[in-house]
PDB file of C-alpha atoms and ligand atoms in Angstrom:
ATOM      1  CA  MET P   1     -92.231  64.344 114.904  1.00 95.00           C
ATOM      2  CA  LYS P   2     -90.123  61.479 113.631  1.00 96.00           C
ATOM      3  CA  VAL P   3     -87.380  62.639 111.289  1.00 97.00           C
ATOM      4  CA  HIS P   4     -85.534  60.418 108.801  1.00 97.00           C
ATOM      5  CA  HIS P   5     -82.202  61.613 107.427  1.00 98.00           C
ATOM      6  CA  LEU P   6     -81.740  60.601 103.775  1.00 98.00           C
ATOM      7  CA  ASN P   7     -78.914  60.978 101.285  1.00 98.00           C
ATOM      8  CA  CYS P   8     -80.743  61.840  98.059  1.00 98.00           C
ATOM      9  CA  GLY P   9     -77.704  62.401  95.874  1.00 98.00           C
ATOM     10  CA  THR P  10     -74.075  61.385  96.226  1.00 98.00           C
ATOM     11  CA  MET P  11     -71.699  63.807  94.478  1.00 97.00           C
ATOM     12  CA  ARG P  12     -67.962  63.493  93.993  1.00 96.00           C
ATOM     13  CA  PRO P  13     -66.341  66.856  93.209  1.00 93.00           C
ATOM     14  CA  TRP P  14     -62.615  66.885  92.505  1.00 89.00           C
ATOM     15  CA  ARG P  15     -60.312  67.173  95.539  1.00 89.00           C
ATOM     16  CA  THR P  16     -63.087  66.427  98.034  1.00 91.00           C
ATOM     17  CA  PRO P  17     -62.002  63.094  99.529  1.00 89.00           C
ATOM     18  CA  ASP P  18     -65.203  62.366 101.490  1.00 92.00           C
ATOM     19  CA  GLY P  19     -67.481  63.372  98.613  1.00 96.00           C
ATOM     20  CA  LEU P  20     -70.772  65.172  99.172  1.00 97.00           C
ATOM     21  CA  VAL P  21     -74.313  64.067  99.969  1.00 98.00           C
ATOM     22  CA  CYS P  22     -77.692  65.713  99.435  1.00 98.00           C
ATOM     23  CA  HIS P  23     -79.091  65.582 102.978  1.00 98.00           C
ATOM     24  CA  VAL P  24     -82.885  65.494 102.825  1.00 98.00           C
ATOM     25  CA  LEU P  25     -85.222  65.263 105.823  1.00 98.00           C
ATOM     26  CA  LEU P  26     -88.324  63.072 105.681  1.00 98.00           C
ATOM     27  CA  VAL P  27     -90.677  64.186 108.459  1.00 98.00           C
ATOM     28  CA  GLU P  28     -93.700  62.251 109.725  1.00 98.00           C
ATOM     29  CA  THR P  29     -96.393  64.710 110.847  1.00 97.00           C
ATOM     30  CA  ASP P  30     -99.767  63.682 112.302  1.00 94.00           C
ATOM     31  CA  ASP P  31    -101.433  63.483 108.901  1.00 93.00           C
ATOM     32  CA  ALA P  32     -98.794  63.595 106.160  1.00 97.00           C
ATOM     33  CA  LEU P  33     -95.171  63.249 105.177  1.00 98.00           C
ATOM     34  CA  VAL P  34     -93.008  66.313 104.598  1.00 98.00           C
ATOM     35  CA  LEU P  35     -89.683  66.531 102.787  1.00 98.00           C
ATOM     36  CA  VAL P  36     -87.125  69.215 103.559  1.00 98.00           C
ATOM     37  CA  ASP P  37     -85.381  69.628 100.189  1.00 98.00           C
ATOM     38  CA  SER P  38     -85.789  66.957  97.524  1.00 98.00           C
ATOM     39  CA  GLY P  39     -82.266  66.125  96.342  1.00 98.00           C
ATOM     40  CA  ILE P  40     -81.577  64.638  92.933  1.00 98.00           C
ATOM     41  CA  GLY P  41     -84.585  62.981  91.300  1.00 98.00           C
ATOM     42  CA  LEU P  42     -85.481  60.377  88.701  1.00 98.00           C
ATOM     43  CA  GLN P  43     -85.684  62.850  85.818  1.00 97.00           C
ATOM     44  CA  ASP P  44     -82.188  64.144  86.587  1.00 97.00           C
ATOM     45  CA  ALA P  45     -80.754  60.675  86.119  1.00 94.00           C
ATOM     46  CA  ALA P  46     -82.590  60.382  82.783  1.00 95.00           C
ATOM     47  CA  ASP P  47     -81.413  63.774  81.478  1.00 96.00           C
ATOM     48  CA  PRO P  48     -78.293  65.028  83.317  1.00 95.00           C
ATOM     49  CA  ALA P  49     -77.550  67.770  80.749  1.00 94.00           C
ATOM     50  CA  GLY P  50     -81.032  69.276  80.700  1.00 93.00           C
ATOM     51  CA  ARG P  51     -81.673  68.859  84.396  1.00 95.00           C
ATOM     52  CA  PHE P  52     -78.308  69.659  85.975  1.00 93.00           C
ATOM     53  CA  GLY P  53     -76.501  71.799  83.411  1.00 89.00           C
ATOM     54  CA  PRO P  54     -72.715  72.296  83.293  1.00 89.00           C
ATOM     55  CA  ALA P  55     -72.542  72.128  87.113  1.00 89.00           C
ATOM     56  CA  ARG P  56     -72.557  68.345  86.743  1.00 93.00           C
ATOM     57  CA  PHE P  57     -68.945  68.474  85.539  1.00 92.00           C
ATOM     58  CA  CYS P  58     -67.986  70.306  88.721  1.00 90.00           C
ATOM     59  CA  VAL P  59     -69.865  68.360  91.422  1.00 94.00           C
ATOM     60  CA  ARG P  60     -70.101  65.067  89.468  1.00 96.00           C
ATOM     61  CA  PRO P  61     -73.390  63.599  90.768  1.00 97.00           C
ATOM     62  CA  ALA P  62     -73.712  59.805  90.810  1.00 97.00           C
ATOM     63  CA  PHE P  63     -77.288  60.009  89.390  1.00 97.00           C
ATOM     64  CA  ASP P  64     -78.162  56.789  91.241  1.00 97.00           C
ATOM     65  CA  THR P  65     -81.966  56.434  91.065  1.00 98.00           C
ATOM     66  CA  SER P  66     -82.027  54.308  94.236  1.00 98.00           C
ATOM     67  CA  GLU P  67     -80.952  57.461  96.132  1.00 98.00           C
ATOM     68  CA  SER P  68     -83.932  59.508  94.872  1.00 98.00           C
ATOM     69  CA  ALA P  69     -86.372  60.623  97.565  1.00 98.00           C
ATOM     70  CA  ILE P  70     -89.313  58.856  95.922  1.00 98.00           C
ATOM     71  CA  ARG P  71     -87.517  55.494  95.853  1.00 98.00           C
ATOM     72  CA  GLN P  72     -86.383  55.885  99.472  1.00 98.00           C
ATOM     73  CA  VAL P  73     -89.867  56.896 100.665  1.00 98.00           C
ATOM     74  CA  ALA P  74     -91.246  53.738  99.019  1.00 98.00           C
ATOM     75  CA  ALA P  75     -88.409  51.596 100.404  1.00 98.00           C
ATOM     76  CA  LEU P  76     -89.338  52.787 103.911  1.00 97.00           C
ATOM     77  CA  GLY P  77     -92.830  51.382 103.315  1.00 97.00           C
ATOM     78  CA  TYR P  78     -94.703  54.637 102.685  1.00 98.00           C
ATOM     79  CA  ASP P  79     -96.968  55.592  99.823  1.00 98.00           C
ATOM     80  CA  PRO P  80     -95.183  58.479  98.045  1.00 98.00           C
ATOM     81  CA  HIS P  81     -98.583  60.201  97.735  1.00 98.00           C
ATOM     82  CA  GLU P  82     -98.394  60.744 101.504  1.00 98.00           C
ATOM     83  CA  VAL P  83     -95.674  63.338 100.781  1.00 98.00           C
ATOM     84  CA  ARG P  84     -97.960  66.368 100.709  1.00 98.00           C
ATOM     85  CA  HIS P  85     -95.417  69.128 101.345  1.00 98.00           C
ATOM     86  CA  ILE P  86     -91.827  69.823 100.293  1.00 98.00           C
ATOM     87  CA  VAL P  87     -90.047  72.651 102.111  1.00 98.00           C
ATOM     88  CA  LEU P  88     -87.035  74.001 100.203  1.00 98.00           C
ATOM     89  CA  THR P  89     -83.945  75.704 101.601  1.00 98.00           C
ATOM     90  CA  HIS P  90     -83.412  77.158  98.114  1.00 98.00           C
ATOM     91  CA  PHE P  91     -84.017  76.445  94.407  1.00 98.00           C
ATOM     92  CA  ASP P  92     -80.631  75.076  93.283  1.00 97.00           C
ATOM     93  CA  ALA P  93     -80.865  71.972  91.080  1.00 96.00           C
ATOM     94  CA  ASP P  94     -79.398  69.587  93.659  1.00 97.00           C
ATOM     95  CA  HIS P  95     -82.241  70.563  96.025  1.00 98.00           C
ATOM     96  CA  THR P  96     -85.139  70.667  93.550  1.00 98.00           C
ATOM     97  CA  GLY P  97     -84.435  67.615  91.368  1.00 98.00           C
ATOM     98  CA  GLY P  98     -86.946  65.479  93.250  1.00 98.00           C
ATOM     99  CA  LEU P  99     -89.849  67.965  92.960  1.00 98.00           C
ATOM    100  CA  SER P 100     -91.140  66.516  89.699  1.00 98.00           C
ATOM    101  CA  ASP P 101     -91.348  63.052  91.301  1.00 98.00           C
ATOM    102  CA  PHE P 102     -94.004  64.458  93.690  1.00 98.00           C
ATOM    103  CA  PRO P 103     -96.096  66.742  91.416  1.00 98.00           C
ATOM    104  CA  TRP P 104     -99.044  66.588  93.850  1.00 98.00           C
ATOM    105  CA  ALA P 105     -97.049  68.094  96.737  1.00 98.00           C
ATOM    106  CA  GLU P 106     -97.125  71.751  97.767  1.00 98.00           C
ATOM    107  CA  VAL P 107     -93.670  73.328  97.482  1.00 98.00           C
ATOM    108  CA  HIS P 108     -92.820  75.847 100.210  1.00 98.00           C
ATOM    109  CA  LEU P 109     -89.965  78.325  99.850  1.00 98.00           C
ATOM    110  CA  THR P 110     -89.269  81.973 100.565  1.00 98.00           C
ATOM    111  CA  ALA P 111     -91.016  84.501  98.336  1.00 98.00           C
ATOM    112  CA  THR P 112     -87.596  86.017  97.623  1.00 98.00           C
ATOM    113  CA  GLU P 113     -86.177  82.701  96.415  1.00 98.00           C
ATOM    114  CA  ASN P 114     -89.268  82.079  94.310  1.00 98.00           C
ATOM    115  CA  GLN P 115     -88.877  85.475  92.636  1.00 98.00           C
ATOM    116  CA  ALA P 116     -85.128  84.958  92.138  1.00 98.00           C
ATOM    117  CA  SER P 117     -85.695  81.597  90.463  1.00 97.00           C
ATOM    118  CA  LEU P 118     -88.418  83.042  88.217  1.00 97.00           C
ATOM    119  CA  HIS P 119     -86.488  86.211  87.334  1.00 97.00           C
ATOM    120  CA  PRO P 120     -82.765  85.425  87.693  1.00 97.00           C
ATOM    121  CA  ARG P 121     -80.301  88.327  87.667  1.00 95.00           C
ATOM    122  CA  GLY P 122     -76.707  87.995  86.483  1.00 94.00           C
ATOM    123  CA  VAL P 123     -74.622  85.071  85.297  1.00 93.00           C
ATOM    124  CA  VAL P 124     -74.680  82.999  88.484  1.00 93.00           C
ATOM    125  CA  GLU P 125     -78.451  83.145  88.947  1.00 96.00           C
ATOM    126  CA  ARG P 126     -79.151  82.467  85.269  1.00 94.00           C
ATOM    127  CA  GLY P 127     -76.892  79.437  85.473  1.00 92.00           C
ATOM    128  CA  ARG P 128     -78.255  78.001  88.712  1.00 94.00           C
ATOM    129  CA  TYR P 129     -82.040  78.312  88.292  1.00 96.00           C
ATOM    130  CA  LEU P 130     -83.046  75.791  85.641  1.00 94.00           C
ATOM    131  CA  PRO P 131     -86.498  76.223  84.033  1.00 94.00           C
ATOM    132  CA  SER P 132     -86.637  72.426  83.576  1.00 95.00           C
ATOM    133  CA  HIS P 133     -87.252  72.110  87.331  1.00 96.00           C
ATOM    134  CA  ARG P 134     -90.517  74.047  86.933  1.00 96.00           C
ATOM    135  CA  ALA P 135     -91.682  72.274  83.786  1.00 96.00           C
ATOM    136  CA  HIS P 136     -94.181  70.179  85.788  1.00 97.00           C
ATOM    137  CA  ASP P 137     -95.759  73.410  87.132  1.00 97.00           C
ATOM    138  CA  PRO P 138     -95.183  72.774  90.858  1.00 98.00           C
ATOM    139  CA  ARG P 139     -97.741  74.031  93.390  1.00 98.00           C
ATOM    140  CA  ILE P 140     -95.584  76.816  94.859  1.00 98.00           C
ATOM    141  CA  VAL P 141     -96.461  78.321  98.276  1.00 98.00           C
ATOM    142  CA  PRO P 142     -94.236  81.353  99.014  1.00 98.00           C
ATOM    143  CA  HIS P 143     -93.466  82.442 102.597  1.00 98.00           C
ATOM    144  CA  THR P 144     -91.908  85.582 104.080  1.00 98.00           C
ATOM    145  CA  PRO P 145     -89.786  84.499 107.082  1.00 96.00           C
ATOM    146  CA  GLY P 146     -87.798  87.732 106.679  1.00 93.00           C
ATOM    147  CA  ARG P 147     -90.762  89.551 108.266  1.00 95.00           C
ATOM    148  CA  GLY P 148     -91.104  86.998 111.066  1.00 95.00           C
ATOM    149  CA  GLU P 149     -90.099  86.723 114.705  1.00 96.00           C
ATOM    150  CA  PRO P 150     -86.663  85.771 116.116  1.00 97.00           C
ATOM    151  CA  TRP P 151     -85.953  82.063 116.620  1.00 97.00           C
ATOM    152  CA  ARG P 152     -83.056  80.924 118.825  1.00 94.00           C
ATOM    153  CA  GLY P 153     -80.745  83.774 117.907  1.00 92.00           C
ATOM    154  CA  PHE P 154     -81.780  84.016 114.267  1.00 96.00           C
ATOM    155  CA  PRO P 155     -83.469  87.363 113.703  1.00 96.00           C
ATOM    156  CA  HIS P 156     -86.338  86.295 111.430  1.00 98.00           C
ATOM    157  CA  ALA P 157     -88.347  83.085 111.215  1.00 98.00           C
ATOM    158  CA  THR P 158     -91.883  81.891 110.654  1.00 98.00           C
ATOM    159  CA  GLU P 159     -93.635  78.693 111.660  1.00 98.00           C
ATOM    160  CA  LEU P 160     -95.173  76.928 108.648  1.00 98.00           C
ATOM    161  CA  ALA P 161     -98.501  76.292 110.364  1.00 95.00           C
ATOM    162  CA  ASP P 162    -100.080  75.216 107.062  1.00 95.00           C
ATOM    163  CA  VAL P 163     -97.548  72.362 106.908  1.00 97.00           C
ATOM    164  CA  ALA P 164     -97.328  71.357 110.576  1.00 97.00           C
ATOM    165  CA  ALA P 165     -96.763  72.908 113.995  1.00 96.00           C
ATOM    166  CA  GLY P 166     -93.081  72.592 114.807  1.00 97.00           C
ATOM    167  CA  ILE P 167     -91.731  73.243 111.309  1.00 98.00           C
ATOM    168  CA  VAL P 168     -90.029  76.641 111.157  1.00 98.00           C
ATOM    169  CA  MET P 169     -88.586  78.472 108.138  1.00 98.00           C
ATOM    170  CA  ILE P 170     -85.688  80.777 109.053  1.00 98.00           C
ATOM    171  CA  SER P 171     -84.462  83.556 106.774  1.00 98.00           C
ATOM    172  CA  LEU P 172     -80.763  82.899 106.043  1.00 98.00           C
ATOM    173  CA  PRO P 173     -79.828  84.626 102.766  1.00 98.00           C
ATOM    174  CA  GLY P 174     -76.281  84.594 101.430  1.00 98.00           C
ATOM    175  CA  HIS P 175     -75.780  81.434  99.385  1.00 98.00           C
ATOM    176  CA  THR P 176     -78.813  82.541  97.363  1.00 98.00           C
ATOM    177  CA  ARG P 177     -81.017  85.654  97.558  1.00 97.00           C
ATOM    178  CA  GLY P 178     -83.817  83.856  99.359  1.00 98.00           C
ATOM    179  CA  HIS P 179     -81.992  80.991 101.056  1.00 98.00           C
ATOM    180  CA  ALA P 180     -83.606  79.651 104.242  1.00 98.00           C
ATOM    181  CA  ALA P 181     -82.856  77.220 107.049  1.00 98.00           C
ATOM    182  CA  VAL P 182     -85.579  74.855 108.235  1.00 98.00           C
ATOM    183  CA  ALA P 183     -86.019  73.703 111.841  1.00 98.00           C
ATOM    184  CA  VAL P 184     -88.085  70.638 112.734  1.00 98.00           C
ATOM    185  CA  ASP P 185     -89.262  69.737 116.232  1.00 98.00           C
ATOM    186  CA  ALA P 186     -88.208  66.094 116.625  1.00 96.00           C
ATOM    187  CA  GLY P 187     -89.580  65.786 120.157  1.00 94.00           C
ATOM    188  CA  THR P 188     -86.394  65.268 122.136  1.00 93.00           C
ATOM    189  CA  HIS P 189     -84.547  67.888 120.096  1.00 96.00           C
ATOM    190  CA  TRP P 190     -84.785  70.241 117.142  1.00 98.00           C
ATOM    191  CA  VAL P 191     -83.208  69.349 113.827  1.00 98.00           C
ATOM    192  CA  LEU P 192     -81.837  72.544 112.264  1.00 98.00           C
ATOM    193  CA  HIS P 193     -81.140  72.054 108.535  1.00 98.00           C
ATOM    194  CA  VAL P 194     -79.166  75.051 107.306  1.00 98.00           C
ATOM    195  CA  GLY P 195     -79.016  74.017 103.644  1.00 98.00           C
ATOM    196  CA  ASP P 196     -75.969  75.416 101.830  1.00 98.00           C
ATOM    197  CA  SER P 197     -75.135  78.063 104.466  1.00 98.00           C
ATOM    198  CA  PHE P 198     -71.854  76.170 104.711  1.00 98.00           C
ATOM    199  CA  TYR P 199     -70.578  73.190 102.721  1.00 97.00           C
ATOM    200  CA  HIS P 200     -68.153  71.499 105.134  1.00 97.00           C
ATOM    201  CA  ARG P 201     -68.024  71.363 108.949  1.00 97.00           C
ATOM    202  CA  GLY P 202     -64.406  72.638 108.825  1.00 96.00           C
ATOM    203  CA  GLN P 203     -65.860  76.040 107.884  1.00 97.00           C
ATOM    204  CA  ILE P 204     -67.599  76.433 111.271  1.00 97.00           C
ATOM    205  CA  ASP P 205     -65.938  74.050 113.749  1.00 96.00           C
ATOM    206  CA  GLY P 206     -62.909  76.271 114.383  1.00 92.00           C
ATOM    207  CA  THR P 207     -60.414  73.967 112.639  1.00 94.00           C
ATOM    208  CA  GLY P 208     -60.514  75.775 109.302  1.00 90.00           C
ATOM    209  CA  ARG P 209     -60.066  72.368 107.686  1.00 92.00           C
ATOM    210  CA  ALA P 210     -62.353  72.447 104.678  1.00 93.00           C
ATOM    211  CA  PRO P 211     -61.333  71.358 101.177  1.00 93.00           C
ATOM    212  CA  LYS P 212     -60.199  74.427  99.223  1.00 94.00           C
ATOM    213  CA  SER P 213     -62.201  73.237  96.229  1.00 92.00           C
ATOM    214  CA  LEU P 214     -65.382  73.554  98.306  1.00 94.00           C
ATOM    215  CA  THR P 215     -64.609  76.985  99.737  1.00 95.00           C
ATOM    216  CA  ALA P 216     -63.795  78.194  96.215  1.00 94.00           C
ATOM    217  CA  MET P 217     -67.078  76.767  94.908  1.00 93.00           C
ATOM    218  CA  GLU P 218     -68.947  78.420  97.759  1.00 95.00           C
ATOM    219  CA  ARG P 219     -67.481  81.834  96.883  1.00 95.00           C
ATOM    220  CA  LEU P 220     -68.287  81.320  93.231  1.00 93.00           C
ATOM    221  CA  MET P 221     -71.924  80.428  93.909  1.00 94.00           C
ATOM    222  CA  ALA P 222     -72.618  82.978  96.667  1.00 95.00           C
ATOM    223  CA  SER P 223     -75.311  85.524  95.991  1.00 94.00           C
ATOM    224  CA  ASP P 224     -73.883  87.707  98.811  1.00 96.00           C
ATOM    225  CA  ARG P 225     -70.388  86.830 100.084  1.00 96.00           C
ATOM    226  CA  SER P 226     -70.569  89.019 103.183  1.00 96.00           C
ATOM    227  CA  GLY P 227     -73.894  87.353 103.996  1.00 97.00           C
ATOM    228  CA  VAL P 228     -72.229  83.946 103.675  1.00 97.00           C
ATOM    229  CA  ARG P 229     -69.421  85.030 106.029  1.00 97.00           C
ATOM    230  CA  GLY P 230     -71.961  86.360 108.519  1.00 97.00           C
ATOM    231  CA  ASN P 231     -73.824  83.052 108.431  1.00 97.00           C
ATOM    232  CA  HIS P 232     -70.531  81.203 109.044  1.00 97.00           C
ATOM    233  CA  ARG P 233     -69.902  83.358 112.131  1.00 96.00           C
ATOM    234  CA  ARG P 234     -73.399  82.802 113.500  1.00 97.00           C
ATOM    235  CA  LEU P 235     -73.275  79.053 112.868  1.00 98.00           C
ATOM    236  CA  SER P 236     -69.751  78.843 114.348  1.00 97.00           C
ATOM    237  CA  ARG P 237     -71.146  80.220 117.606  1.00 97.00           C
ATOM    238  CA  LEU P 238     -73.974  77.702 117.509  1.00 97.00           C
ATOM    239  CA  TRP P 239     -71.499  74.860 116.810  1.00 97.00           C
ATOM    240  CA  ALA P 240     -69.322  75.971 119.752  1.00 97.00           C
ATOM    241  CA  ASP P 241     -72.331  76.290 122.083  1.00 96.00           C
ATOM    242  CA  ASP P 242     -73.520  72.821 120.969  1.00 94.00           C
ATOM    243  CA  PRO P 243     -76.934  73.010 122.674  1.00 96.00           C
ATOM    244  CA  ALA P 244     -78.089  69.552 123.783  1.00 94.00           C
ATOM    245  CA  ASP P 245     -81.550  70.026 122.302  1.00 96.00           C
ATOM    246  CA  LEU P 246     -80.432  70.972 118.801  1.00 97.00           C
ATOM    247  CA  LEU P 247     -78.938  68.907 115.974  1.00 97.00           C
ATOM    248  CA  LEU P 248     -77.241  71.077 113.354  1.00 98.00           C
ATOM    249  CA  VAL P 249     -77.063  69.597 109.847  1.00 98.00           C
ATOM    250  CA  ASN P 250     -76.381  70.997 106.414  1.00 98.00           C
ATOM    251  CA  SER P 251     -77.029  69.740 102.890  1.00 98.00           C
ATOM    252  CA  HIS P 252     -73.755  68.340 101.728  1.00 98.00           C
ATOM    253  CA  ASP P 253     -71.409  67.255 104.555  1.00 98.00           C
ATOM    254  CA  PRO P 254     -71.460  63.417 104.754  1.00 97.00           C
ATOM    255  CA  VAL P 255     -70.056  63.413 108.306  1.00 97.00           C
ATOM    256  CA  LEU P 256     -72.967  65.518 109.564  1.00 97.00           C
ATOM    257  CA  LEU P 257     -75.380  63.103 107.880  1.00 97.00           C
ATOM    258  CA  HIS P 258     -73.627  60.214 109.620  1.00 96.00           C
ATOM    259  CA  ARG P 259     -73.891  62.016 112.978  1.00 95.00           C
ATOM    260  CA  ALA P 260     -77.605  62.574 112.385  1.00 96.00           C
ATOM    261  CA  HIS P 261     -78.123  58.854 111.691  1.00 95.00           C
ATOM    262  CA  SER P 262     -76.701  58.028 115.092  1.00 89.00           C
ATOM    263  CA  ARG P 263     -79.221  60.356 116.759  1.00 81.00           C
ATOM    264  CA  THR P 264     -82.605  59.062 115.646  1.00 66.00           C
ATOM    265  CA  THR P 265     -85.909  60.083 117.173  1.00 48.00           C
ATOM    266  CA  PRO P 266     -88.204  57.695 119.051  1.00 44.00           C
TER     267      PRO P 266
HETATM  268 ZN1   ZN D 301     -76.522  72.428  97.303  1.00 53.28          ZN
END
C-alpha cells in the first residue's frame, strides 16, 4: 500500500528547538483511503479553547488550517469522502482533532481507549479527553489487540481486516490506558507508527539527548509510567536492530517525519 507521511499540526512547546509535528499516515488501500491518526483539524483552529483546552498553552499549536488532514487530502488530488477509515493510536486532542472533518469515516481504536475516553478517571484523563471531539457522534469501531497474537516482538496485535489486509493494531499501553501502535504494510517495508510511545528520538536512540521539557511532559501525561519506560526499552532495541524492512515513526518528532519523507513507497 502507498503511504503518505503528513504533518497535520505544527506545535512549538517552550524549550523544544525543533518544535513538534503531528505525524499522520495517509494510506491508499485497494478501495479506500485510511488515515492513521487525524492531527489537528479545522474546528480546532476555529475554537482553540473549546477544542484543545489549557494544553494549548503548553504545546502551542500553530492552528494552521492548511496543515489539516482534510486540506492535505484534497491538495493531493483526492476526494476527502474516499477517507473511509481513521485508525487512532489514542484519543488525545492532537490526534483526534481531524475526526470531525471526516464524519462519514469509521473510527478504529482500542476498546480500552474508547472506554477511557468515555469514562475518564483522575485529573489527567479528565483533562485530556475532550467531549467536544465526540460532539459529531463519530462512528466508533472498538478493537481488542490486547487479546491478539504476537507481532514482531510485540506480545499482542490484531490485523484490522475490516479496514484492509496489512494494517495491524498493536497493544502498547503506557502513554494512555488504551494506547496502540499501528503497522502498515507499504510493500517494500512496514511503517510502524508508535504514536506517543516516545516523544523524541533521543529517548530511544541511546544518546539520551531529548529536551527535558518533553520528558517532563511525557511523565506528566503518562497513564502508566512503568509502562512508558518498558515501551522505551522495547523500542530502543528495535531502533538498535534497525531492521531493513521496517520504518519506525512516532507522532511528534519532526526528524523522524523528515526521514520518512525520504523513504517513500513506489
Ligand atoms: Zn500526541
